[in-house]
Amino acid sequence: MRTRLLPATLVIGLLAPVIDVTVQAHHSHAMFDLSKEVTLTGTISKVLFRNPHVMLILDVKGPDGQTVSWTVEMSTIEIENRRGLTPSMLKPGDVITVKLNPLRDGSKGGNYTSLTTADGKTFD
Amino acid sequence: MRTLTLLVVASIAVTVAAQSPSRFDPLHPFAGIAAAAQWRDMFSKKAEVDPKDPFHNLAPNDWFRQTWQGQWRAAAAKGTSFKAFWDSLQGKANNGLTVDIRSPYPFKTADEQWTAWLKAANGGTRHTRASLPDWSGDWTGGPGYPDALVRDFWTAVSDAYRPRYEQVLQSELEGRHWWPADNCRPNGFSRSGWSIRYFLTDPTMAALSFVDPLNQDRYVFTDGRGFLPAENAVPQWMGESQGFWDGDELVVWTKNIIPNSGGHGLPEYSDQLQLIERYKRIGNEILTDVTWYDSVAFAYPWHSTGIFQRQPLDHWKRSPPTINECATTNNVYHDDNGVIQQFAPGDPRFHDLFDDTPWLTAFKRAEDAKKAGRIPAAPSFLSLASR
């Protein structure tokens, strides 16, 4: 099953009069390469539902059999909750798929644009 | 539907443009105000889309939303020229509404406004716990800088600070943002410092408690103690405040503010900023009125309004008031070229946000250092105990 949600920018736009001053991006996202999108399927090794960012580490096995750990940056707890993504839905050991804008400097990290959980729900 | 929406917006614009802020009593500004929006709308005015606007009819929110992800750098990677990118950014003049940034009050300084309001309130209302207004509950919203267009701010900043504002605007277009929260600093007053979540009041003070973006509080003393003596006063991100109650309205004077730039297409303020605020609960809203005095950064005193909305309990569940852990987990930095970057795992400068026992990590590092002789090693204190 795929849970299709409104794009985050649209949600924020619609709610802007109400939440603009209560939901803050922690930093600008200019360090992420908006022109690139990487799709990763891997196993969650660590996940933190914390402010200012929900974060997870995704262990991804490459074609050479080597596992590489990626840091996946998400939004605040409030914004993730608004998208329907709650702490109980992401657990270490879950195999998930993440699309992200990678860090420009090539480090193994990025800002997610969509996430598909182990049971097939997609949040973007 | 679209036509109807436009008609409604146009109708509102005409209505608010016909109202005059001069109709209110500057000593009792909220007198006769029945709804928070009524006060806010008194200061709205129609904004035209001007094809010659050098700021492309953008509001500060438009400015940052269309640049904060490094959109120019992504466009340039695809061969788009800066001019073509800039031409693609066209605002709608805040959907046809802006505000007068200039204060409608006759006062020239915060001291003057405070003194006049205190006198008009006959020295202020001394509340008991029982008589204090009920401002309990979870709140969202609040004020910030005036809800105006970039072109409005351009003329409202001082000549000295206009080049600095230009630099903010240019750097954001180029994807070189500087936001206070990049480094876990408080946002201050310009944009989001006032996302007050809880208003905690007793007869001596009002504590204005923030959760997001950082956990912090403003302490507004209402017992007449005044500001700290000059020899004890220190600048603070959210300044130092004293207040008084004018019936069920809270008046606040704030100064000793650390200068700050909120980024987000907004101009900065100096350490001379002083604020006079007035708060009043009307139904499930708290109306806020703010006068901004900064003779260094602003061309004249500014004015803005804001509205807090009381939230149902569901908001608490959706947005739990957690501790913001930015100070210990932040991996954002600005590199030698002033460009925002981020450390990733594997980099020795990476702050391991997943390490929930950092003291054990530090102890292990010390044990390793002692074994290697890099730091002095002492015998176990337990081994020295008399037996």
PDB file of N, CA, C and O in Angstrom, chain A residues 30 34-35 104, chain B residues 54-56 58 62-91 168-177:
ATOM      1  N   ALA A  30      21.328  24.123   1.378  1.00  0.00           N
ATOM      2  CA  ALA A  30      22.187  24.365   0.226  1.00  0.00           C
ATOM      3  C   ALA A  30      23.378  23.406   0.182  1.00  0.00           C
ATOM      4  O   ALA A  30      24.060  23.328  -0.838  1.00  0.00           O
ATOM      5  N   LEU A  34      20.548  19.572  -4.885  1.00  0.00           N
ATOM      6  CA  LEU A  34      19.153  19.485  -5.324  1.00  0.00           C
ATOM      7  C   LEU A  34      19.035  18.903  -6.725  1.00  0.00           C
ATOM      8  O   LEU A  34      17.984  18.389  -7.110  1.00  0.00           O
ATOM      9  N   SER A  35      20.124  18.950  -7.505  1.00  0.00           N
ATOM     10  CA  SER A  35      20.059  18.469  -8.885  1.00  0.00           C
ATOM     11  C   SER A  35      20.249  16.955  -8.966  1.00  0.00           C
ATOM     12  O   SER A  35      20.143  16.372 -10.040  1.00  0.00           O
ATOM     13  N   ARG A 104      26.785  17.623  -1.220  1.00  0.00           N
ATOM     14  CA  ARG A 104      27.559  18.045  -2.395  1.00  0.00           C
ATOM     15  C   ARG A 104      29.008  17.565  -2.354  1.00  0.00           C
ATOM     16  O   ARG A 104      29.630  17.367  -3.385  1.00  0.00           O
TER      17      ARG A 104
ATOM     18  N   PRO B  54      12.633  45.960  -8.405  1.00  0.00           N
ATOM     19  CA  PRO B  54      13.937  45.287  -8.510  1.00  0.00           C
ATOM     20  C   PRO B  54      14.031  44.030  -7.653  1.00  0.00           C
ATOM     21  O   PRO B  54      14.961  43.240  -7.813  1.00  0.00           O
ATOM     22  N   PHE B  55      13.048  43.846  -6.771  1.00  0.00           N
ATOM     23  CA  PHE B  55      13.033  42.656  -5.920  1.00  0.00           C
ATOM     24  C   PHE B  55      11.961  41.660  -6.384  1.00  0.00           C
ATOM     25  O   PHE B  55      11.591  40.747  -5.647  1.00  0.00           O
ATOM     26  N   HIS B  56      11.497  41.867  -7.596  1.00  0.00           N
ATOM     27  CA  HIS B  56      10.583  40.935  -8.270  1.00  0.00           C
ATOM     28  C   HIS B  56       9.321  40.656  -7.466  1.00  0.00           C
ATOM     29  O   HIS B  56       8.812  39.541  -7.487  1.00  0.00           O
ATOM     30  N   LEU B  58       8.829  40.033  -4.513  1.00  0.00           N
ATOM     31  CA  LEU B  58       8.964  38.934  -3.560  1.00  0.00           C
ATOM     32  C   LEU B  58       8.827  39.447  -2.130  1.00  0.00           C
ATOM     33  O   LEU B  58       9.280  40.542  -1.804  1.00  0.00           O
ATOM     34  N   ASP B  62       9.123  34.387   0.343  1.00  0.00           N
ATOM     35  CA  ASP B  62       9.329  33.894  -1.025  1.00  0.00           C
ATOM     36  C   ASP B  62      10.820  33.777  -1.313  1.00  0.00           C
ATOM     37  O   ASP B  62      11.279  32.829  -1.955  1.00  0.00           O
ATOM     38  N   TRP B  63      11.539  34.794  -0.861  1.00  0.00           N
ATOM     39  CA  TRP B  63      12.972  34.873  -1.156  1.00  0.00           C
ATOM     40  C   TRP B  63      13.699  33.633  -0.640  1.00  0.00           C
ATOM     41  O   TRP B  63      14.470  32.997  -1.342  1.00  0.00           O
ATOM     42  N   PHE B  64      13.419  33.291   0.608  1.00  0.00           N
ATOM     43  CA  PHE B  64      14.164  32.148   1.157  1.00  0.00           C
ATOM     44  C   PHE B  64      13.600  30.823   0.651  1.00  0.00           C
ATOM     45  O   PHE B  64      14.359  29.884   0.403  1.00  0.00           O
ATOM     46  N   ARG B  65      12.297  30.734   0.471  1.00  0.00           N
ATOM     47  CA  ARG B  65      11.738  29.454   0.034  1.00  0.00           C
ATOM     48  C   ARG B  65      12.233  29.065  -1.351  1.00  0.00           C
ATOM     49  O   ARG B  65      12.307  27.884  -1.686  1.00  0.00           O
ATOM     50  N   GLN B  66      12.555  30.057  -2.163  1.00  0.00           N
ATOM     51  CA  GLN B  66      12.984  29.752  -3.528  1.00  0.00           C
ATOM     52  C   GLN B  66      14.507  29.669  -3.650  1.00  0.00           C
ATOM     53  O   GLN B  66      15.035  29.542  -4.748  1.00  0.00           O
ATOM     54  N   THR B  67      15.189  29.766  -2.503  1.00  0.00           N
ATOM     55  CA  THR B  67      16.653  29.712  -2.566  1.00  0.00           C
ATOM     56  C   THR B  67      17.278  28.774  -1.542  1.00  0.00           C
ATOM     57  O   THR B  67      18.437  28.403  -1.684  1.00  0.00           O
ATOM     58  N   TRP B  68      16.525  28.384  -0.518  1.00  0.00           N
ATOM     59  CA  TRP B  68      17.148  27.751   0.658  1.00  0.00           C
ATOM     60  C   TRP B  68      17.707  26.366   0.388  1.00  0.00           C
ATOM     61  O   TRP B  68      18.506  25.857   1.167  1.00  0.00           O
ATOM     62  N   GLN B  69      17.301  25.764  -0.710  1.00  0.00           N
ATOM     63  CA  GLN B  69      17.848  24.453  -1.050  1.00  0.00           C
ATOM     64  C   GLN B  69      18.977  24.552  -2.082  1.00  0.00           C
ATOM     65  O   GLN B  69      19.359  23.554  -2.672  1.00  0.00           O
ATOM     66  N   GLY B  70      19.476  25.760  -2.252  1.00  0.00           N
ATOM     67  CA  GLY B  70      20.541  25.927  -3.238  1.00  0.00           C
ATOM     68  C   GLY B  70      20.014  25.801  -4.662  1.00  0.00           C
ATOM     69  O   GLY B  70      20.687  25.254  -5.545  1.00  0.00           O
ATOM     70  N   GLN B  71      18.806  26.328  -4.895  1.00  0.00           N
ATOM     71  CA  GLN B  71      18.182  26.185  -6.216  1.00  0.00           C
ATOM     72  C   GLN B  71      19.044  26.785  -7.316  1.00  0.00           C
ATOM     73  O   GLN B  71      19.080  26.262  -8.427  1.00  0.00           O
ATOM     74  N   TRP B  72      19.724  27.904  -7.014  1.00  0.00           N
ATOM     75  CA  TRP B  72      20.562  28.507  -8.047  1.00  0.00           C
ATOM     76  C   TRP B  72      21.698  27.567  -8.430  1.00  0.00           C
ATOM     77  O   TRP B  72      22.018  27.391  -9.610  1.00  0.00           O
ATOM     78  N   ARG B  73      22.301  26.918  -7.440  1.00  0.00           N
ATOM     79  CA  ARG B  73      23.416  26.021  -7.741  1.00  0.00           C
ATOM     80  C   ARG B  73      22.934  24.820  -8.548  1.00  0.00           C
ATOM     81  O   ARG B  73      23.629  24.333  -9.447  1.00  0.00           O
ATOM     82  N   ALA B  74      21.729  24.343  -8.234  1.00  0.00           N
ATOM     83  CA  ALA B  74      21.181  23.237  -9.020  1.00  0.00           C
ATOM     84  C   ALA B  74      20.883  23.685 -10.438  1.00  0.00           C
ATOM     85  O   ALA B  74      21.127  22.953 -11.409  1.00  0.00           O
ATOM     86  N   ALA B  75      20.374  24.920 -10.578  1.00  0.00           N
ATOM     87  CA  ALA B  75      20.060  25.434 -11.919  1.00  0.00           C
ATOM     88  C   ALA B  75      21.344  25.646 -12.716  1.00  0.00           C
ATOM     89  O   ALA B  75      21.410  25.321 -13.916  1.00  0.00           O
ATOM     90  N   ALA B  76      22.370  26.172 -12.038  1.00  0.00           N
ATOM     91  CA  ALA B  76      23.635  26.421 -12.733  1.00  0.00           C
ATOM     92  C   ALA B  76      24.256  25.119 -13.211  1.00  0.00           C
ATOM     93  O   ALA B  76      24.881  25.070 -14.291  1.00  0.00           O
ATOM     94  N   ALA B  77      24.060  24.061 -12.422  1.00  0.00           N
ATOM     95  CA  ALA B  77      24.614  22.764 -12.833  1.00  0.00           C
ATOM     96  C   ALA B  77      23.984  22.273 -14.131  1.00  0.00           C
ATOM     97  O   ALA B  77      24.565  21.446 -14.852  1.00  0.00           O
ATOM     98  N   LYS B  78      22.795  22.772 -14.424  1.00  0.00           N
ATOM     99  CA  LYS B  78      22.113  22.381 -15.667  1.00  0.00           C
ATOM    100  C   LYS B  78      22.328  23.424 -16.756  1.00  0.00           C
ATOM    101  O   LYS B  78      21.656  23.395 -17.794  1.00  0.00           O
ATOM    102  N   GLY B  79      23.199  24.393 -16.499  1.00  0.00           N
ATOM    103  CA  GLY B  79      23.538  25.377 -17.532  1.00  0.00           C
ATOM    104  C   GLY B  79      22.707  26.632 -17.528  1.00  0.00           C
ATOM    105  O   GLY B  79      22.816  27.471 -18.428  1.00  0.00           O
ATOM    106  N   THR B  80      21.839  26.788 -16.508  1.00  0.00           N
ATOM    107  CA  THR B  80      21.001  27.988 -16.442  1.00  0.00           C
ATOM    108  C   THR B  80      21.836  29.178 -15.979  1.00  0.00           C
ATOM    109  O   THR B  80      22.582  29.067 -15.003  1.00  0.00           O
ATOM    110  N   SER B  81      21.686  30.301 -16.654  1.00  0.00           N
ATOM    111  CA  SER B  81      22.424  31.504 -16.248  1.00  0.00           C
ATOM    112  C   SER B  81      21.796  32.080 -14.987  1.00  0.00           C
ATOM    113  O   SER B  81      20.615  31.835 -14.689  1.00  0.00           O
ATOM    114  N   PHE B  82      22.579  32.872 -14.279  1.00  0.00           N
ATOM    115  CA  PHE B  82      22.044  33.498 -13.076  1.00  0.00           C
ATOM    116  C   PHE B  82      20.879  34.419 -13.436  1.00  0.00           C
ATOM    117  O   PHE B  82      19.867  34.467 -12.730  1.00  0.00           O
ATOM    118  N   LYS B  83      21.007  35.145 -14.535  1.00  0.00           N
ATOM    119  CA  LYS B  83      19.929  36.057 -14.934  1.00  0.00           C
ATOM    120  C   LYS B  83      18.634  35.291 -15.192  1.00  0.00           C
ATOM    121  O   LYS B  83      17.555  35.713 -14.767  1.00  0.00           O
ATOM    122  N   ALA B  84      18.766  34.154 -15.889  1.00  0.00           N
ATOM    123  CA  ALA B  84      17.560  33.363 -16.183  1.00  0.00           C
ATOM    124  C   ALA B  84      16.949  32.826 -14.885  1.00  0.00           C
ATOM    125  O   ALA B  84      15.718  32.797 -14.731  1.00  0.00           O
ATOM    126  N   PHE B  85      17.830  32.402 -13.972  1.00  0.00           N
ATOM    127  CA  PHE B  85      17.322  31.920 -12.679  1.00  0.00           C
ATOM    128  C   PHE B  85      16.601  33.044 -11.940  1.00  0.00           C
ATOM    129  O   PHE B  85      15.484  32.882 -11.450  1.00  0.00           O
ATOM    130  N   TRP B  86      17.245  34.207 -11.880  1.00  0.00           N
ATOM    131  CA  TRP B  86      16.670  35.356 -11.168  1.00  0.00           C
ATOM    132  C   TRP B  86      15.363  35.776 -11.819  1.00  0.00           C
ATOM    133  O   TRP B  86      14.380  36.068 -11.130  1.00  0.00           O
ATOM    134  N   ASP B  87      15.323  35.774 -13.131  1.00  0.00           N
ATOM    135  CA  ASP B  87      14.085  36.148 -13.822  1.00  0.00           C
ATOM    136  C   ASP B  87      12.953  35.163 -13.535  1.00  0.00           C
ATOM    137  O   ASP B  87      11.777  35.505 -13.638  1.00  0.00           O
ATOM    138  N   SER B  88      13.334  33.934 -13.189  1.00  0.00           N
ATOM    139  CA  SER B  88      12.292  32.930 -12.916  1.00  0.00           C
ATOM    140  C   SER B  88      11.667  33.134 -11.534  1.00  0.00           C
ATOM    141  O   SER B  88      10.616  32.561 -11.241  1.00  0.00           O
ATOM    142  N   LEU B  89      12.318  33.904 -10.709  1.00  0.00           N
ATOM    143  CA  LEU B  89      11.775  34.155  -9.367  1.00  0.00           C
ATOM    144  C   LEU B  89      10.893  35.395  -9.417  1.00  0.00           C
ATOM    145  O   LEU B  89      11.387  36.523  -9.454  1.00  0.00           O
ATOM    146  N   GLN B  90       9.629  35.197  -9.454  1.00  0.00           N
ATOM    147  CA  GLN B  90       8.678  36.307  -9.530  1.00  0.00           C
ATOM    148  C   GLN B  90       7.623  36.129  -8.440  1.00  0.00           C
ATOM    149  O   GLN B  90       6.962  35.098  -8.379  1.00  0.00           O
ATOM    150  N   GLY B  91       7.509  37.128  -7.578  1.00  0.00           N
ATOM    151  CA  GLY B  91       6.522  37.048  -6.519  1.00  0.00           C
ATOM    152  C   GLY B  91       5.186  37.650  -6.923  1.00  0.00           C
ATOM    153  O   GLY B  91       5.046  38.212  -8.019  1.00  0.00           O
ATOM    154  N   VAL B 168      22.738  39.975   2.315  1.00  0.00           N
ATOM    155  CA  VAL B 168      21.893  38.843   2.696  1.00  0.00           C
ATOM    156  C   VAL B 168      21.114  38.343   1.489  1.00  0.00           C
ATOM    157  O   VAL B 168      21.071  37.141   1.187  1.00  0.00           O
ATOM    158  N   LEU B 169      20.491  39.274   0.780  1.00  0.00           N
ATOM    159  CA  LEU B 169      19.651  38.899  -0.357  1.00  0.00           C
ATOM    160  C   LEU B 169      20.476  38.226  -1.449  1.00  0.00           C
ATOM    161  O   LEU B 169      20.075  37.192  -2.006  1.00  0.00           O
ATOM    162  N   GLN B 170      21.644  38.816  -1.753  1.00  0.00           N
ATOM    163  CA  GLN B 170      22.474  38.251  -2.811  1.00  0.00           C
ATOM    164  C   GLN B 170      22.999  36.863  -2.429  1.00  0.00           C
ATOM    165  O   GLN B 170      22.980  35.923  -3.232  1.00  0.00           O
ATOM    166  N   SER B 171      23.448  36.739  -1.185  1.00  0.00           N
ATOM    167  CA  SER B 171      24.030  35.457  -0.773  1.00  0.00           C
ATOM    168  C   SER B 171      22.975  34.356  -0.789  1.00  0.00           C
ATOM    169  O   SER B 171      23.274  33.211  -1.150  1.00  0.00           O
ATOM    170  N   GLU B 172      21.734  34.690  -0.422  1.00  0.00           N
ATOM    171  CA  GLU B 172      20.693  33.657  -0.441  1.00  0.00           C
ATOM    172  C   GLU B 172      20.369  33.245  -1.873  1.00  0.00           C
ATOM    173  O   GLU B 172      20.130  32.080  -2.156  1.00  0.00           O
ATOM    174  N   LEU B 173      20.380  34.220  -2.780  1.00  0.00           N
ATOM    175  CA  LEU B 173      20.164  33.858  -4.186  1.00  0.00           C
ATOM    176  C   LEU B 173      21.243  32.891  -4.674  1.00  0.00           C
ATOM    177  O   LEU B 173      20.978  31.977  -5.460  1.00  0.00           O
ATOM    178  N   GLU B 174      22.458  33.094  -4.174  1.00  0.00           N
ATOM    179  CA  GLU B 174      23.573  32.242  -4.607  1.00  0.00           C
ATOM    180  C   GLU B 174      23.657  30.932  -3.819  1.00  0.00           C
ATOM    181  O   GLU B 174      24.570  30.132  -4.037  1.00  0.00           O
ATOM    182  N   GLY B 175      22.717  30.714  -2.892  1.00  0.00           N
ATOM    183  CA  GLY B 175      22.731  29.476  -2.111  1.00  0.00           C
ATOM    184  C   GLY B 175      23.733  29.499  -0.983  1.00  0.00           C
ATOM    185  O   GLY B 175      24.215  28.455  -0.546  1.00  0.00           O
ATOM    186  N   ARG B 176      24.071  30.693  -0.522  1.00  0.00           N
ATOM    187  CA  ARG B 176      24.997  30.815   0.609  1.00  0.00           C
ATOM    188  C   ARG B 176      24.248  31.413   1.791  1.00  0.00           C
ATOM    189  O   ARG B 176      24.433  32.568   2.137  1.00  0.00           O
ATOM    190  N   HIS B 177      23.397  30.626   2.392  1.00  0.00           N
ATOM    191  CA  HIS B 177      22.580  31.136   3.489  1.00  0.00           C
ATOM    192  C   HIS B 177      23.351  31.140   4.793  1.00  0.00           C
ATOM    193  O   HIS B 177      24.241  30.329   5.012  1.00  0.00           O
TER     194      HIS B 177
END
